[in-house]
Amino acid sequence: MVTIGDVARAAGVARSTASYALSGRRAVSDEVRERVRQAARDLGYAPNAGARALATSQTRVIGLLAQFLPDEFAPAMLQYIQGVTNTARDAGYDILLSSDPDGPAALKRITDSRMVDGVVLLNVAEHDDRLPVLRAAPQHGALVGLPGDCTGVDVFDLDFEESGRSMIAHLHTRGHRELLLVSQPEHVIERGGAYVWRLQNAALETAAARGITLHAVYGSSAQPEIGRELHALLDAYPDATGLLLNNEAAAAALPTVLHERNLSAPEDLSVIGRYSDEFARTFSLPFSSIESAPDRLGRMAVRQLVRRVEKEVPADAPYVVRFVSPDLVDRGSTAAPPPAD
Amino acid sequence: MVTIGDVARAAGVARSTASYALSGRRAVSDEVRERVRQAARDLGYAPNAGARALATSQTRVIGLLAQFLPDEFAPAMLQYIQGVTNTARDAGYDILLSSDPDGPAALKRITDSRMVDGVVLLNVAEHDDRLPVLRAAPQHGALVGLPGDCTGVDVFDLDFEESGRSMIAHLHTRGHRELLLVSQPEHVIERGGAYVWRLQNAALETAAARGITLHAVYGSSAQPEIGRELHALLDAYPDATGLLLNNEAAAAALPTVLHERNLSAPEDLSVIGRYSDEFARTFSLPFSSIESAPDRLGRMAVRQLVRRVEKEVPADAPYVVRFVSPDLVDRGSTAAPPPAD
DNA sequence: CTGAAAGCGCTTACAG
DNA sequence: CTGAAAGCGCTTACAG
């Protein structure tokens, strides 16, 4: 391989000079700089990443800790990964992707061995086993998802409380008085998926305050189970006029369920989901939805992380917890309830 | 950070001895080995990845070059990524994920800088710009997808020719004489997506040989366009009794289209797709399909790559081109054609 | 403005 | 069975 020594020799200068000429971290005469650059180009020089990391203690790699959980809907996960990966690239960082089911072990390994300058944790749980590892690590971390304890990390998440409130308010305003809410499976909560109850509790509170009957249930995160459950739910509450979905699989299954019941939205049933626009397009979902903004959250997390890694932010700058306000994308699936018959 | 020097000092031995005790690459007395291990454990020692890479010229990282193309269906892509990532982890490798739209540049950068021991290329095109870069690189590469020129790389792909033949044969045997085939968009072909015409041409040949009328068309890779196109297609060929799909978006859209037309498979129309079982579950697709085996292909690619990287295979071992035989997963969506009316 | 040297943390021949 | 030393390819104080 061609090293900086080869470049220096070709340019007739010392290795240090070649290094400075290339990095610009010290003044170099125009003539020498040009000679060095030319030599580097001619030889096809590329700095060895390991050597540079050893010398600078910087890898320009960000660790991305994803997890493909059997009770999460994988296509939704993909959006976050893309958001993080694209932003990192634009900022000049590569992504080391871990999908190890043993998140804490994977995180410990890549931070201990200094493979990364910082990490982004996806799908963060209320009590996330990866957090103690992250706090003990010398690298910074940014989370997508709100844990119970945010000390020492930057946190980004959708405002699920506000999402729940606005879903209810939206339908209440249009005259609905009995609604259904399908959340993620209960074991997602048990695993610490706080966003499930954050949205649900806020929805229940708002419903109570507004005199709305809200039936909140947990649904499967896989087809075809969730389709059957939706049927059962609609059978059980025939008077409900609106359906709220905090469950991607349920949203994906709903068009078929409505077809099978010969219902349409919003004529027979108003529907609001919570998923990304990209997700809506992939699954051709015609329902209005709270934008879950995975690309935006991924971008925010990476940006903040890079700011810390590159010390653009003072070392004692307080850690941030930032919520993205829910945005309702109107796809015309809500209206006044149908006249009672 | 704790270095091997710290471990050596704590164990009262030389750094080299500590290194050997930990790696096992040279005999070390039981007593010393135990002392070193204990010290390493006590101090929480983890070797510095950069330093190790510099010393050994091995990173234990595999580059994964994915591309999220606007005309490909992202959820299908995810399966390959998971297959590669999981297999790599099991083999003791981490994954450096690139989704840079400029694949050749990204590949050149990570190989030139020695960030990876080898690379896996996903979604390989007939004339793939990344291949010249890969061939010029010192690292080995494994491809998922068949390029026109396979020299210098190991290649893994589904046998699309055989897939096309078997789809036709399957329906021919059941008595069908007029069929439809929906492929990926034509620009996928123009971009070099050879699998599109590999399946299509084989299907057309087999159909001709068996006296079957096969109408082959290109379909969009996004909803809702593809849904409209399916409707138009079924309108245009009312006598066709079977529908073949080499287009994930079309498969995802079909259940709704059939509902809207009040058709069911296989009573009114026999259907065979080409996608993974995981994909079928995600989208709740009730159609029999040729298993595209993304996890298996990802696994095969990583295994072969690791074999080369670790020199378990002689340096002059011939490169392989391996096709996975299509497997028809029967979901009961094919039968004899309905009686003509 | 430039160079010689030290050092980052490993591994691995070379000696004993 | 163990140790002292060289070397991997960089960057960056230290000198001039």
JSON list of N, CA, C and O in Angstrom, two decimals, chain B residues 10 17 65 80 90 119 148 160-161 187 189 200-201 222 268 286 290 298 324 333 335:
[
{"chain": "B", "resi": 10, "resn": "ALA", "atom": "N", "xyz": [0.37, -5.22, 35.57]},
{"chain": "B", "resi": 10, "resn": "ALA", "atom": "CA", "xyz": [-0.42, -5.81, 36.65]},
{"chain": "B", "resi": 10, "resn": "ALA", "atom": "C", "xyz": [-0.11, -7.28, 36.83]},
{"chain": "B", "resi": 10, "resn": "ALA", "atom": "O", "xyz": [-0.13, -7.81, 37.94]},
{"chain": "B", "resi": 17, "resn": "THR", "atom": "N", "xyz": [4.47, -10.97, 26.34]},
{"chain": "B", "resi": 17, "resn": "THR", "atom": "CA", "xyz": [3.93, -12.15, 27.02]},
{"chain": "B", "resi": 17, "resn": "THR", "atom": "C", "xyz": [2.43, -11.99, 27.27]},
{"chain": "B", "resi": 17, "resn": "THR", "atom": "O", "xyz": [1.64, -12.92, 27.09]},
{"chain": "B", "resi": 65, "resn": "LEU", "atom": "N", "xyz": [-22.02, -2.71, 1.09]},
{"chain": "B", "resi": 65, "resn": "LEU", "atom": "CA", "xyz": [-22.43, -1.64, 0.19]},
{"chain": "B", "resi": 65, "resn": "LEU", "atom": "C", "xyz": [-23.84, -1.84, -0.31]},
{"chain": "B", "resi": 65, "resn": "LEU", "atom": "O", "xyz": [-24.08, -2.55, -1.29]},
{"chain": "B", "resi": 80, "resn": "TYR", "atom": "N", "xyz": [-31.87, -8.43, 2.97]},
{"chain": "B", "resi": 80, "resn": "TYR", "atom": "CA", "xyz": [-30.49, -8.76, 2.63]},
{"chain": "B", "resi": 80, "resn": "TYR", "atom": "C", "xyz": [-29.54, -8.20, 3.69]},
{"chain": "B", "resi": 80, "resn": "TYR", "atom": "O", "xyz": [-28.59, -8.86, 4.10]},
{"chain": "B", "resi": 90, "resn": "ASP", "atom": "N", "xyz": [-21.98, -13.48, 13.64]},
{"chain": "B", "resi": 90, "resn": "ASP", "atom": "CA", "xyz": [-21.70, -14.84, 14.08]},
{"chain": "B", "resi": 90, "resn": "ASP", "atom": "C", "xyz": [-20.28, -15.27, 13.72]},
{"chain": "B", "resi": 90, "resn": "ASP", "atom": "O", "xyz": [-19.69, -16.11, 14.39]},
{"chain": "B", "resi": 119, "resn": "VAL", "atom": "N", "xyz": [-15.54, -6.87, 1.33]},
{"chain": "B", "resi": 119, "resn": "VAL", "atom": "CA", "xyz": [-16.80, -6.17, 1.14]},
{"chain": "B", "resi": 119, "resn": "VAL", "atom": "C", "xyz": [-17.87, -7.09, 0.54]},
{"chain": "B", "resi": 119, "resn": "VAL", "atom": "O", "xyz": [-17.56, -8.02, -0.20]},
{"chain": "B", "resi": 148, "resn": "GLY", "atom": "N", "xyz": [-22.47, -8.93, -15.35]},
{"chain": "B", "resi": 148, "resn": "GLY", "atom": "CA", "xyz": [-22.10, -9.51, -16.62]},
{"chain": "B", "resi": 148, "resn": "GLY", "atom": "C", "xyz": [-20.74, -10.18, -16.56]},
{"chain": "B", "resi": 148, "resn": "GLY", "atom": "O", "xyz": [-20.53, -11.24, -17.13]},
{"chain": "B", "resi": 160, "resn": "PHE", "atom": "N", "xyz": [-32.63, -16.89, -11.42]},
{"chain": "B", "resi": 160, "resn": "PHE", "atom": "CA", "xyz": [-33.83, -16.24, -11.95]},
{"chain": "B", "resi": 160, "resn": "PHE", "atom": "C", "xyz": [-34.34, -16.93, -13.21]},
{"chain": "B", "resi": 160, "resn": "PHE", "atom": "O", "xyz": [-35.54, -16.97, -13.45]},
{"chain": "B", "resi": 161, "resn": "GLU", "atom": "N", "xyz": [-33.43, -17.47, -14.01]},
{"chain": "B", "resi": 161, "resn": "GLU", "atom": "CA", "xyz": [-33.88, -18.22, -15.19]},
{"chain": "B", "resi": 161, "resn": "GLU", "atom": "C", "xyz": [-34.77, -19.38, -14.76]},
{"chain": "B", "resi": 161, "resn": "GLU", "atom": "O", "xyz": [-35.89, -19.54, -15.24]},
{"chain": "B", "resi": 187, "resn": "HIS", "atom": "N", "xyz": [-36.83, 0.87, -16.15]},
{"chain": "B", "resi": 187, "resn": "HIS", "atom": "CA", "xyz": [-35.56, 1.57, -15.86]},
{"chain": "B", "resi": 187, "resn": "HIS", "atom": "C", "xyz": [-34.67, 0.77, -14.92]},
{"chain": "B", "resi": 187, "resn": "HIS", "atom": "O", "xyz": [-33.49, 1.02, -14.83]},
{"chain": "B", "resi": 189, "resn": "ILE", "atom": "N", "xyz": [-34.06, -2.30, -15.50]},
{"chain": "B", "resi": 189, "resn": "ILE", "atom": "CA", "xyz": [-33.28, -3.00, -16.52]},
{"chain": "B", "resi": 189, "resn": "ILE", "atom": "C", "xyz": [-32.21, -2.08, -17.08]},
{"chain": "B", "resi": 189, "resn": "ILE", "atom": "O", "xyz": [-31.04, -2.44, -17.20]},
{"chain": "B", "resi": 200, "resn": "GLN", "atom": "N", "xyz": [-37.64, -12.93, -16.98]},
{"chain": "B", "resi": 200, "resn": "GLN", "atom": "CA", "xyz": [-38.63, -12.71, -18.03]},
{"chain": "B", "resi": 200, "resn": "GLN", "atom": "C", "xyz": [-38.32, -13.49, -19.30]},
{"chain": "B", "resi": 200, "resn": "GLN", "atom": "O", "xyz": [-39.21, -14.14, -19.88]},
{"chain": "B", "resi": 201, "resn": "ASN", "atom": "N", "xyz": [-37.07, -13.43, -19.74]},
{"chain": "B", "resi": 201, "resn": "ASN", "atom": "CA", "xyz": [-36.72, -14.15, -20.96]},
{"chain": "B", "resi": 201, "resn": "ASN", "atom": "C", "xyz": [-36.93, -15.65, -20.81]},
{"chain": "B", "resi": 201, "resn": "ASN", "atom": "O", "xyz": [-37.44, -16.31, -21.71]},
{"chain": "B", "resi": 222, "resn": "ALA", "atom": "N", "xyz": [-43.68, 1.31, -7.05]},
{"chain": "B", "resi": 222, "resn": "ALA", "atom": "CA", "xyz": [-44.23, 2.07, -5.93]},
{"chain": "B", "resi": 222, "resn": "ALA", "atom": "C", "xyz": [-45.74, 2.05, -5.99]},
{"chain": "B", "resi": 222, "resn": "ALA", "atom": "O", "xyz": [-46.34, 1.94, -7.06]},
{"chain": "B", "resi": 268, "resn": "ASP", "atom": "N", "xyz": [-60.41, -17.35, -9.13]},
{"chain": "B", "resi": 268, "resn": "ASP", "atom": "CA", "xyz": [-60.55, -16.58, -10.36]},
{"chain": "B", "resi": 268, "resn": "ASP", "atom": "C", "xyz": [-59.24, -16.41, -11.11]},
{"chain": "B", "resi": 268, "resn": "ASP", "atom": "O", "xyz": [-59.22, -16.21, -12.31]},
{"chain": "B", "resi": 286, "resn": "PRO", "atom": "N", "xyz": [-51.00, -13.64, 0.57]},
{"chain": "B", "resi": 286, "resn": "PRO", "atom": "CA", "xyz": [-51.50, -15.01, 0.55]},
{"chain": "B", "resi": 286, "resn": "PRO", "atom": "C", "xyz": [-51.12, -15.76, -0.71]},
{"chain": "B", "resi": 286, "resn": "PRO", "atom": "O", "xyz": [-51.73, -16.78, -1.03]},
{"chain": "B", "resi": 290, "resn": "ILE", "atom": "N", "xyz": [-41.97, -17.85, -5.34]},
{"chain": "B", "resi": 290, "resn": "ILE", "atom": "CA", "xyz": [-40.59, -18.31, -5.41]},
{"chain": "B", "resi": 290, "resn": "ILE", "atom": "C", "xyz": [-39.83, -17.59, -4.31]},
{"chain": "B", "resi": 290, "resn": "ILE", "atom": "O", "xyz": [-39.79, -16.36, -4.29]},
{"chain": "B", "resi": 298, "resn": "GLY", "atom": "N", "xyz": [-27.38, -13.63, 1.62]},
{"chain": "B", "resi": 298, "resn": "GLY", "atom": "CA", "xyz": [-26.50, -12.81, 2.44]},
{"chain": "B", "resi": 298, "resn": "GLY", "atom": "C", "xyz": [-25.53, -13.67, 3.23]},
{"chain": "B", "resi": 298, "resn": "GLY", "atom": "O", "xyz": [-24.34, -13.38, 3.33]},
{"chain": "B", "resi": 324, "resn": "VAL", "atom": "N", "xyz": [-28.83, -19.98, -6.23]},
{"chain": "B", "resi": 324, "resn": "VAL", "atom": "CA", "xyz": [-29.76, -20.66, -5.33]},
{"chain": "B", "resi": 324, "resn": "VAL", "atom": "C", "xyz": [-30.95, -21.13, -6.17]},
{"chain": "B", "resi": 324, "resn": "VAL", "atom": "O", "xyz": [-31.55, -20.34, -6.89]},
{"chain": "B", "resi": 333, "resn": "SER", "atom": "N", "xyz": [-52.30, -20.41, -3.81]},
{"chain": "B", "resi": 333, "resn": "SER", "atom": "CA", "xyz": [-52.89, -19.41, -4.71]},
{"chain": "B", "resi": 333, "resn": "SER", "atom": "C", "xyz": [-52.87, -19.85, -6.16]},
{"chain": "B", "resi": 333, "resn": "SER", "atom": "O", "xyz": [-53.07, -19.03, -7.06]},
{"chain": "B", "resi": 335, "resn": "ALA", "atom": "N", "xyz": [-54.23, -22.96, -8.97]},
{"chain": "B", "resi": 335, "resn": "ALA", "atom": "CA", "xyz": [-55.12, -24.10, -9.19]},
{"chain": "B", "resi": 335, "resn": "ALA", "atom": "C", "xyz": [-55.38, -24.17, -10.69]},
{"chain": "B", "resi": 335, "resn": "ALA", "atom": "O", "xyz": [-54.81, -23.40, -11.47]}
]
